[in-house]
PDB file of C-alpha atoms and ligand atoms in Angstrom:
ATOM      1  CA  MET A 942       2.553   8.236  34.584  1.00  0.00           C
ATOM      2  CA  SER A 943       3.958  11.533  32.595  1.00  0.00           C
ATOM      3  CA  ALA A 944       3.848  14.650  33.463  1.00  0.00           C
ATOM      4  CA  SER A 945       1.845  15.851  29.761  1.00  0.00           C
ATOM      5  CA  GLU A 946      -0.950  15.799  31.054  1.00  0.00           C
ATOM      6  CA  TYR A 947       0.153  18.504  33.302  1.00  0.00           C
ATOM      7  CA  VAL A 948       1.956  20.502  30.571  1.00  0.00           C
ATOM      8  CA  PRO A 949      -0.457  23.380  29.580  1.00  0.00           C
ATOM      9  CA  GLU A 950       0.348  24.077  25.205  1.00  0.00           C
ATOM     10  CA  ASP A 951       1.251  27.063  23.672  1.00  0.00           C
ATOM     11  CA  ALA A 952       2.340  28.347  27.054  1.00  0.00           C
ATOM     12  CA  ASP A 953       5.436  30.924  27.722  1.00  0.00           C
ATOM     13  CA  LEU A 954       7.719  30.549  30.206  1.00  0.00           C
ATOM     14  CA  GLU A 955       6.307  31.273  33.332  1.00  0.00           C
ATOM     15  CA  THR A 956       3.221  29.418  32.533  1.00  0.00           C
ATOM     16  CA  LEU A 957       5.299  26.907  32.427  1.00  0.00           C
ATOM     17  CA  ARG A 958       7.075  27.091  35.426  1.00  0.00           C
ATOM     18  CA  ILE A 959       3.905  27.753  37.358  1.00  0.00           C
ATOM     19  CA  ALA A 960       1.882  24.502  36.106  1.00  0.00           C
ATOM     20  CA  ALA A 961       4.985  22.355  36.651  1.00  0.00           C
ATOM     21  CA  GLY A 962       4.860  23.986  40.347  1.00  0.00           C
ATOM     22  CA  LYS A 963       1.344  21.376  40.672  1.00  0.00           C
ATOM     23  CA  CYS A 964       2.924  18.384  38.325  1.00  0.00           C
ATOM     24  CA  HIS A 965       2.117  14.293  39.777  1.00  0.00           C
ATOM     25  CA  GLY A 966       3.782  13.493  36.710  1.00  0.00           C
ATOM     26  CA  CYS A 967       5.704  11.033  38.618  1.00  0.00           C
ATOM     27  CA  ASP A 968       6.252  10.109  42.448  1.00  0.00           C
ATOM     28  CA  LEU A 969       9.009  12.764  43.050  1.00  0.00           C
ATOM     29  CA  TYR A 970       6.763  15.446  43.857  1.00  0.00           C
ATOM     30  CA  ARG A 971       5.368  13.322  46.749  1.00  0.00           C
ATOM     31  CA  GLU A 972       8.996  14.280  49.032  1.00  0.00           C
ATOM     32  CA  ALA A 973      10.572  16.664  47.151  1.00  0.00           C
ATOM     33  CA  THR A 974      10.276  20.723  48.499  1.00  0.00           C
ATOM     34  CA  GLN A 975       9.096  21.952  45.111  1.00  0.00           C
ATOM     35  CA  THR A 976       9.574  21.914  41.432  1.00  0.00           C
ATOM     36  CA  VAL A 977      12.726  23.844  40.197  1.00  0.00           C
ATOM     37  CA  PHE A 978      11.880  24.494  36.901  1.00  0.00           C
ATOM     38  CA  GLY A 979      14.528  26.152  34.650  1.00  0.00           C
ATOM     39  CA  ALA A 980      15.605  29.911  35.028  1.00  0.00           C
ATOM     40  CA  GLY A 981      17.480  32.494  32.624  1.00  0.00           C
ATOM     41  CA  PRO A 982      16.452  34.244  29.197  1.00  0.00           C
ATOM     42  CA  ALA A 983      13.037  33.165  26.927  1.00  0.00           C
ATOM     43  CA  ALA A 984      15.776  35.001  24.148  1.00  0.00           C
ATOM     44  CA  ALA A 985      18.347  32.518  25.883  1.00  0.00           C
ATOM     45  CA  ARG A 986      20.801  31.328  22.474  1.00  0.00           C
ATOM     46  CA  VAL A 987      22.077  28.780  24.701  1.00  0.00           C
ATOM     47  CA  VAL A 988      20.238  25.605  27.214  1.00  0.00           C
ATOM     48  CA  MET A 989      22.183  23.999  29.508  1.00  0.00           C
ATOM     49  CA  VAL A 990      20.528  21.153  30.998  1.00  0.00           C
ATOM     50  CA  GLY A 991      21.445  19.367  34.451  1.00  0.00           C
ATOM     51  CA  GLU A 992      20.473  15.761  36.309  1.00  0.00           C
ATOM     52  CA  GLN A 993      18.126  17.653  38.901  1.00  0.00           C
ATOM     53  CA  PRO A 994      18.081  19.187  41.510  1.00  0.00           C
ATOM     54  CA  GLY A 995      20.585  18.619  44.556  1.00  0.00           C
ATOM     55  CA  ASP A 996      20.001  19.524  48.159  1.00  0.00           C
ATOM     56  CA  ARG A 997      20.589  23.147  47.526  1.00  0.00           C
ATOM     57  CA  GLU A 998      18.283  23.569  45.024  1.00  0.00           C
ATOM     58  CA  ASP A 999      15.637  22.057  46.391  1.00  0.00           C
ATOM     59  CA  VAL A1000      14.974  24.175  49.258  1.00  0.00           C
ATOM     60  CA  VAL A1001      15.849  27.915  46.929  1.00  0.00           C
ATOM     61  CA  GLY A1002      13.539  26.339  44.093  1.00  0.00           C
ATOM     62  CA  SER A1003      16.040  27.732  41.829  1.00  0.00           C
ATOM     63  CA  PRO A1004      18.609  25.426  39.786  1.00  0.00           C
ATOM     64  CA  PHE A1005      22.394  25.461  40.239  1.00  0.00           C
ATOM     65  CA  VAL A1006      22.930  27.956  43.493  1.00  0.00           C
ATOM     66  CA  GLY A1007      25.029  25.411  45.029  1.00  0.00           C
ATOM     67  CA  PRO A1008      27.958  23.380  44.960  1.00  0.00           C
ATOM     68  CA  ALA A1009      27.663  22.697  41.641  1.00  0.00           C
ATOM     69  CA  GLY A1010      26.383  25.491  39.929  1.00  0.00           C
ATOM     70  CA  ARG A1011      29.481  27.049  41.812  1.00  0.00           C
ATOM     71  CA  LEU A1012      31.871  24.986  39.933  1.00  0.00           C
ATOM     72  CA  LEU A1013      29.980  25.491  36.673  1.00  0.00           C
ATOM     73  CA  ASN A1014      30.015  29.476  36.941  1.00  0.00           C
ATOM     74  CA  ARG A1015      33.453  29.687  37.216  1.00  0.00           C
ATOM     75  CA  ALA A1016      33.863  27.440  34.023  1.00  0.00           C
ATOM     76  CA  LEU A1017      31.414  29.336  32.156  1.00  0.00           C
ATOM     77  CA  ALA A1018      33.329  32.052  32.778  1.00  0.00           C
ATOM     78  CA  GLU A1019      37.385  30.967  32.533  1.00  0.00           C
ATOM     79  CA  ALA A1020      34.820  29.659  28.463  1.00  0.00           C
ATOM     80  CA  GLY A1021      33.284  32.706  27.248  1.00  0.00           C
ATOM     81  CA  ILE A1022      29.864  31.948  27.912  1.00  0.00           C
ATOM     82  CA  GLU A1023      27.810  34.472  30.014  1.00  0.00           C
ATOM     83  CA  ARG A1024      26.170  32.952  32.863  1.00  0.00           C
ATOM     84  CA  ASP A1025      23.035  35.451  32.116  1.00  0.00           C
ATOM     85  CA  ALA A1026      22.425  34.910  28.664  1.00  0.00           C
ATOM     86  CA  VAL A1027      22.020  31.280  29.361  1.00  0.00           C
ATOM     87  CA  TYR A1028      19.057  28.790  29.785  1.00  0.00           C
ATOM     88  CA  LEU A1029      19.313  26.768  33.060  1.00  0.00           C
ATOM     89  CA  THR A1030      17.232  23.689  33.768  1.00  0.00           C
ATOM     90  CA  ASN A1031      17.604  19.984  34.492  1.00  0.00           C
ATOM     91  CA  ALA A1032      16.421  16.869  32.786  1.00  0.00           C
ATOM     92  CA  VAL A1033      14.439  15.718  36.228  1.00  0.00           C
ATOM     93  CA  LYS A1034      12.331  18.847  37.716  1.00  0.00           C
ATOM     94  CA  HIS A1035      11.917  17.520  41.253  1.00  0.00           C
ATOM     95  CA  PHE A1036      15.438  16.288  43.987  1.00  0.00           C
ATOM     96  CA  LYS A1037      15.112  12.671  44.616  1.00  0.00           C
ATOM     97  CA  PHE A1038      17.321  11.371  47.905  1.00  0.00           C
ATOM     98  CA  VAL A1039      17.570   9.305  50.311  1.00  0.00           C
ATOM     99  CA  GLU A1040      17.981  10.124  53.657  1.00  0.00           C
ATOM    100  CA  ARG A1041      20.455   9.628  55.874  1.00  0.00           C
ATOM    101  CA  GLY A1042      20.456  10.713  59.229  1.00  0.00           C
ATOM    102  CA  LYS A1043      20.316  14.450  59.141  1.00  0.00           C
ATOM    103  CA  ARG A1044      21.766  13.996  55.469  1.00  0.00           C
ATOM    104  CA  ARG A1045      19.932  13.871  52.376  1.00  0.00           C
ATOM    105  CA  ILE A1046      21.586  12.094  50.004  1.00  0.00           C
ATOM    106  CA  HIS A1047      21.281  12.482  46.180  1.00  0.00           C
ATOM    107  CA  GLN A1048      19.853   9.744  43.676  1.00  0.00           C
ATOM    108  CA  GLN A1049      20.157   9.579  40.350  1.00  0.00           C
ATOM    109  CA  PRO A1050      17.205   9.502  38.558  1.00  0.00           C
ATOM    110  CA  GLY A1051      16.182   6.192  36.573  1.00  0.00           C
ATOM    111  CA  ARG A1052      14.087   6.303  33.002  1.00  0.00           C
ATOM    112  CA  SER A1053      11.184   6.092  34.557  1.00  0.00           C
ATOM    113  CA  GLU A1054      11.231   9.858  36.107  1.00  0.00           C
ATOM    114  CA  ILE A1055      13.406  10.749  32.838  1.00  0.00           C
ATOM    115  CA  THR A1056      11.052   9.786  30.611  1.00  0.00           C
ATOM    116  CA  ALA A1057       7.773  10.983  32.526  1.00  0.00           C
ATOM    117  CA  CYS A1058       9.511  14.498  33.188  1.00  0.00           C
ATOM    118  CA  ARG A1059      10.691  15.134  29.779  1.00  0.00           C
ATOM    119  CA  PRO A1060       7.117  16.832  28.394  1.00  0.00           C
ATOM    120  CA  TRP A1061       8.418  19.693  30.574  1.00  0.00           C
ATOM    121  CA  LEU A1062      12.383  20.205  29.473  1.00  0.00           C
ATOM    122  CA  ALA A1063      10.694  19.276  25.684  1.00  0.00           C
ATOM    123  CA  ALA A1064       7.942  22.668  26.259  1.00  0.00           C
ATOM    124  CA  GLU A1065      11.368  24.733  27.221  1.00  0.00           C
ATOM    125  CA  LEU A1066      12.635  23.699  24.559  1.00  0.00           C
ATOM    126  CA  ALA A1067      10.176  24.810  22.106  1.00  0.00           C
ATOM    127  CA  GLU A1068       9.601  27.583  23.637  1.00  0.00           C
ATOM    128  CA  ILE A1069      13.308  28.723  23.326  1.00  0.00           C
ATOM    129  CA  ASP A1070      13.789  26.978  20.009  1.00  0.00           C
ATOM    130  CA  PRO A1071      18.036  27.817  21.401  1.00  0.00           C
ATOM    131  CA  GLU A1072      20.874  27.515  18.587  1.00  0.00           C
ATOM    132  CA  LEU A1073      22.797  24.952  20.900  1.00  0.00           C
ATOM    133  CA  VAL A1074      21.356  22.323  24.114  1.00  0.00           C
ATOM    134  CA  VAL A1075      24.960  21.550  26.289  1.00  0.00           C
ATOM    135  CA  CYS A1076      24.202  18.236  28.085  1.00  0.00           C
ATOM    136  CA  LEU A1077      26.032  18.461  31.530  1.00  0.00           C
ATOM    137  CA  GLY A1078      26.495  14.637  31.959  1.00  0.00           C
ATOM    138  CA  ALA A1079      24.453  11.234  30.890  1.00  0.00           C
ATOM    139  CA  VAL A1080      21.288  11.450  32.401  1.00  0.00           C
ATOM    140  CA  ALA A1081      20.510  14.654  30.509  1.00  0.00           C
ATOM    141  CA  ALA A1082      22.393  13.337  27.437  1.00  0.00           C
ATOM    142  CA  GLN A1083      19.975  11.106  27.500  1.00  0.00           C
ATOM    143  CA  SER A1084      17.100  12.569  27.897  1.00  0.00           C
ATOM    144  CA  VAL A1085      17.951  15.341  25.216  1.00  0.00           C
ATOM    145  CA  ILE A1086      20.004  13.394  22.846  1.00  0.00           C
ATOM    146  CA  ALA A1087      19.171   9.455  22.558  1.00  0.00           C
ATOM    147  CA  PRO A1088      19.190   7.507  25.723  1.00  0.00           C
ATOM    148  CA  SER A1089      21.983   4.871  23.561  1.00  0.00           C
ATOM    149  CA  PHE A1090      24.533   8.279  24.760  1.00  0.00           C
ATOM    150  CA  ARG A1091      27.298   7.514  26.378  1.00  0.00           C
ATOM    151  CA  VAL A1092      28.564  10.296  27.656  1.00  0.00           C
ATOM    152  CA  SER A1093      32.288   8.688  28.649  1.00  0.00           C
ATOM    153  CA  ARG A1094      32.743   7.651  25.252  1.00  0.00           C
ATOM    154  CA  GLU A1095      31.294  10.958  22.624  1.00  0.00           C
ATOM    155  CA  ARG A1096      31.486  13.843  25.812  1.00  0.00           C
ATOM    156  CA  GLY A1097      32.893  17.383  23.536  1.00  0.00           C
ATOM    157  CA  GLN A1098      30.746  15.776  19.691  1.00  0.00           C
ATOM    158  CA  VAL A1099      28.765  18.283  18.208  1.00  0.00           C
ATOM    159  CA  VAL A1100      25.033  16.441  17.150  1.00  0.00           C
ATOM    160  CA  ALA A1101      22.625  18.021  15.055  1.00  0.00           C
ATOM    161  CA  LEU A1102      19.171  17.385  16.661  1.00  0.00           C
ATOM    162  CA  GLU A1103      15.916  17.824  14.586  1.00  0.00           C
ATOM    163  CA  THR A1104      15.973  21.939  15.466  1.00  0.00           C
ATOM    164  CA  CYS A1105      19.240  22.543  17.237  1.00  0.00           C
ATOM    165  CA  ARG A1106      22.516  21.571  17.909  1.00  0.00           C
ATOM    166  CA  ALA A1107      23.865  19.628  21.173  1.00  0.00           C
ATOM    167  CA  VAL A1108      27.395  18.873  22.606  1.00  0.00           C
ATOM    168  CA  ALA A1109      27.611  16.349  25.706  1.00  0.00           C
ATOM    169  CA  THR A1110      30.210  16.473  28.777  1.00  0.00           C
ATOM    170  CA  VAL A1111      29.818  15.583  32.541  1.00  0.00           C
ATOM    171  CA  HIS A1112      28.323  17.382  35.376  1.00  0.00           C
ATOM    172  CA  PRO A1113      30.281  19.623  37.169  1.00  0.00           C
ATOM    173  CA  SER A1114      29.286  17.756  40.383  1.00  0.00           C
ATOM    174  CA  ALA A1115      31.243  14.594  39.230  1.00  0.00           C
ATOM    175  CA  VAL A1116      33.906  16.926  38.565  1.00  0.00           C
ATOM    176  CA  LEU A1117      34.192  17.526  41.678  1.00  0.00           C
ATOM    177  CA  ARG A1118      34.072  14.268  43.005  1.00  0.00           C
ATOM    178  CA  ALA A1119      36.845  13.274  41.249  1.00  0.00           C
ATOM    179  CA  PRO A1120      39.862  11.814  42.298  1.00  0.00           C
ATOM    180  CA  ASP A1121      41.861  14.405  39.621  1.00  0.00           C
ATOM    181  CA  ARG A1122      39.648  17.309  40.593  1.00  0.00           C
ATOM    182  CA  ASP A1123      42.029  19.525  37.993  1.00  0.00           C
ATOM    183  CA  ALA A1124      42.705  17.035  34.982  1.00  0.00           C
ATOM    184  CA  ALA A1125      38.148  16.206  35.453  1.00  0.00           C
ATOM    185  CA  TYR A1126      37.976  20.238  35.357  1.00  0.00           C
ATOM    186  CA  ALA A1127      40.519  21.291  32.686  1.00  0.00           C
ATOM    187  CA  GLU A1128      38.459  18.294  29.916  1.00  0.00           C
ATOM    188  CA  PHE A1129      35.321  19.931  31.386  1.00  0.00           C
ATOM    189  CA  LEU A1130      36.037  23.392  30.148  1.00  0.00           C
ATOM    190  CA  ALA A1131      37.900  22.200  27.002  1.00  0.00           C
ATOM    191  CA  ASP A1132      33.904  20.898  26.577  1.00  0.00           C
ATOM    192  CA  LEU A1133      32.186  24.081  26.851  1.00  0.00           C
ATOM    193  CA  ARG A1134      35.097  25.589  24.694  1.00  0.00           C
ATOM    194  CA  THR A1135      33.530  23.558  22.542  1.00  0.00           C
ATOM    195  CA  ALA A1136      31.020  24.631  22.855  1.00  0.00           C
ATOM    196  CA  ARG A1137      31.292  28.581  22.898  1.00  0.00           C
ATOM    197  CA  ALA A1138      33.044  27.954  19.561  1.00  0.00           C
ATOM    198  CA  VAL A1139      29.816  26.461  18.101  1.00  0.00           C
ATOM    199  CA  MET A1140      27.649  29.319  19.767  1.00  0.00           C
ATOM    200  CA  SER A1141      30.265  31.415  17.450  1.00  0.00           C
TER     201      SER A1141
HETATM  202  N1  URA B1114      23.108  19.093  40.060  1.00  0.00           N
HETATM  203  C1  URA B1114      22.339  19.796  38.406  1.00  0.00           C
HETATM  204  O1  URA B1114      21.934  18.560  37.663  1.00  0.00           O
HETATM  205  N2  URA B1114      20.796  20.577  38.700  1.00  0.00           N
HETATM  206  C2  URA B1114      21.559  21.513  39.316  1.00  0.00           C
HETATM  207  O2  URA B1114      20.479  22.442  39.537  1.00  0.00           O
HETATM  208  C3  URA B1114      22.305  22.060  40.718  1.00  0.00           C
HETATM  209  C4  URA B1114      23.053  20.560  41.156  1.00  0.00           C
HETATM  210 FE1  SF4 B1115       6.281  15.943  37.909  1.00  0.00          FE
HETATM  211 FE2  SF4 B1115       9.065  16.322  36.945  1.00  0.00          FE
HETATM  212 FE3  SF4 B1115       8.616  16.804  39.375  1.00  0.00          FE
HETATM  213 FE4  SF4 B1115       7.995  13.919  38.719  1.00  0.00          FE
HETATM  214  S1  SF4 B1115      10.317  15.378  38.708  1.00  0.00           S
HETATM  215  S2  SF4 B1115       6.754  15.392  39.483  1.00  0.00           S
HETATM  216  S3  SF4 B1115       7.836  14.400  36.016  1.00  0.00           S
HETATM  217  S4  SF4 B1115       7.672  17.783  37.621  1.00  0.00           S
END
């Protein structure tokens, strides 16, 4: 299964977004509320890629509007990266979760879901043609850079891709969960400053 048969060719971002709303490229559309497509300017020089929408994003329909997004906003401001100039998206466009009572608990997407959803991310990147892609967490890095990429070892390094460069860091949710949150935040900020320097 894959999103590829749902992705229109040579489409602008708005057309892609509408088409993604009807994607059945894997099973995640069944339980989720809606597709959460990327958001931001088509002329963005930087694309930031998360893992998948969270509980809040699934309800609202936009990426990074929950707790992880608030932490990201703060770090972007501190790193001197203008949030509104960034195109924000996710490696997987539907929320994957299990229900525990009234709560919906995030589940990491598997290799097959990441691969199935990749055509949407590829289409976004082809349309935007950014200078830099910032991968937020392992799922994004594995989708954008390479399945063998290890964020723990290779975070903060500038990687050359075919048409642009990439930097990976941890996911902002990992900063929120870290035992030493201040230290994790400082490292996250340092990686974003590296990204900022690449953009010059
Ligand atoms: N985490 C993500 O990876 N993406 C979002 O959009 C929200 C939380
Ligand atoms: Fe399609 Fe991606 Fe949603 Fe799967 S997660 S249904 S591939 S948009």
